[in-house]
Amino acid sequence: MLSLPEQRGRERAMHSRTISVTIERGESGRYFARSSDLPGFAMTDLDRIRLISDVPIGIEELLTAQFGAVLVTALPSEADDDTLKFQATLDDEQVRAFEHH
């Protein structure tokens, strides 16, 4: 028998989706984020994002503040000075919010 937190964690895992997200620096010097996995996912003017050691400092907090808890995993091998790719795990409700955004 699973404990309640374990059961909730397993339920969330069953009802979540991991998307690949790309953060890029635009011509204006400001960052924006997009995802080909979830076309409704687009964030612009990410002034609070800082790319430090290939990790998007601030993106997890920004996404969480806007959409609820989001797990972010950096993909450092895909990073350069102007682009960063990472994965975000969203639950079904968050996916629907982006799809109807």
XYZ file of C-alpha atoms in Angstrom:
101
model
C 0.000 0.000 0.000
C 1.398 3.372 -1.014
C 1.440 6.287 1.382
C -0.731 9.258 0.424
C 2.199 11.425 -0.801
C 3.542 8.502 -2.882
C 0.086 7.896 -4.335
C -0.326 11.579 -5.257
C 3.145 11.642 -6.813
C 2.330 8.594 -8.904
C -1.031 10.087 -9.978
C 0.707 13.311 -11.017
C 3.290 11.350 -13.020
C 0.498 9.538 -14.855
C -1.198 12.831 -15.722
C 1.772 14.909 -16.790
C 3.576 15.724 -19.988
C 7.185 16.682 -20.534
C 7.814 19.272 -23.216
C 11.055 20.582 -24.661
C 11.352 24.338 -24.402
C 13.831 26.615 -26.131
C 14.837 29.977 -24.690
C 16.413 32.283 -27.254
C 17.791 35.781 -27.193
C 15.984 37.936 -29.743
C 17.425 40.782 -31.788
C 16.398 43.210 -29.057
C 18.563 41.297 -26.576
C 15.538 40.065 -24.643
C 14.868 36.394 -24.112
C 11.762 34.541 -25.227
C 10.661 30.934 -24.804
C 8.770 28.628 -27.137
C 8.011 24.936 -27.507
C 7.291 22.975 -30.663
C 5.760 20.260 -28.440
C 3.097 22.656 -27.199
C 2.394 25.413 -29.758
C 0.438 27.504 -27.231
C 3.557 27.786 -25.084
C 5.188 31.134 -25.738
C 6.666 33.568 -23.277
C 8.274 36.859 -24.235
C 10.444 39.471 -22.525
C 11.958 37.091 -20.017
C 14.063 39.839 -18.459
C 14.445 37.957 -15.189
C 16.033 34.927 -16.845
C 19.759 34.542 -16.395
C 21.695 31.777 -18.082
C 24.267 30.613 -15.549
C 26.179 27.370 -16.104
C 23.641 26.347 -18.757
C 20.782 26.468 -16.238
C 17.905 28.898 -16.779
C 17.978 30.652 -13.414
C 14.522 32.041 -12.757
C 12.541 30.107 -15.381
C 11.223 27.515 -12.932
C 10.093 30.254 -10.546
C 8.565 32.236 -13.406
C 6.626 29.270 -14.781
C 5.534 28.206 -11.297
C 4.275 31.693 -10.463
C 2.276 31.804 -13.670
C 1.012 28.241 -13.998
C 1.662 26.331 -10.760
C 4.479 23.911 -9.935
C 6.577 23.065 -12.976
C 9.590 20.760 -12.949
C 12.381 22.138 -15.140
C 15.364 20.100 -16.328
C 18.153 21.851 -18.216
C 19.686 20.244 -21.272
C 23.176 21.768 -21.063
C 24.569 19.969 -24.083
C 22.072 21.913 -26.199
C 23.039 25.342 -24.864
C 25.061 28.205 -26.286
C 25.289 31.913 -25.502
C 22.019 32.837 -27.190
C 19.956 29.649 -26.900
C 19.074 27.285 -24.083
C 16.962 24.166 -24.324
C 15.336 22.558 -21.328
C 12.465 20.271 -20.465
C 9.451 21.258 -18.401
C 7.044 18.743 -16.924
C 3.483 20.062 -16.848
C 0.374 18.428 -15.482
C -2.776 18.050 -17.587
C -4.302 21.270 -16.254
C -1.202 23.293 -17.141
C -1.097 21.763 -20.637
C -4.745 22.751 -21.167
C -3.963 26.294 -19.972
C -1.238 26.625 -22.603
C -3.383 25.080 -25.322
C -6.121 27.645 -24.676
C -3.746 30.543 -23.913
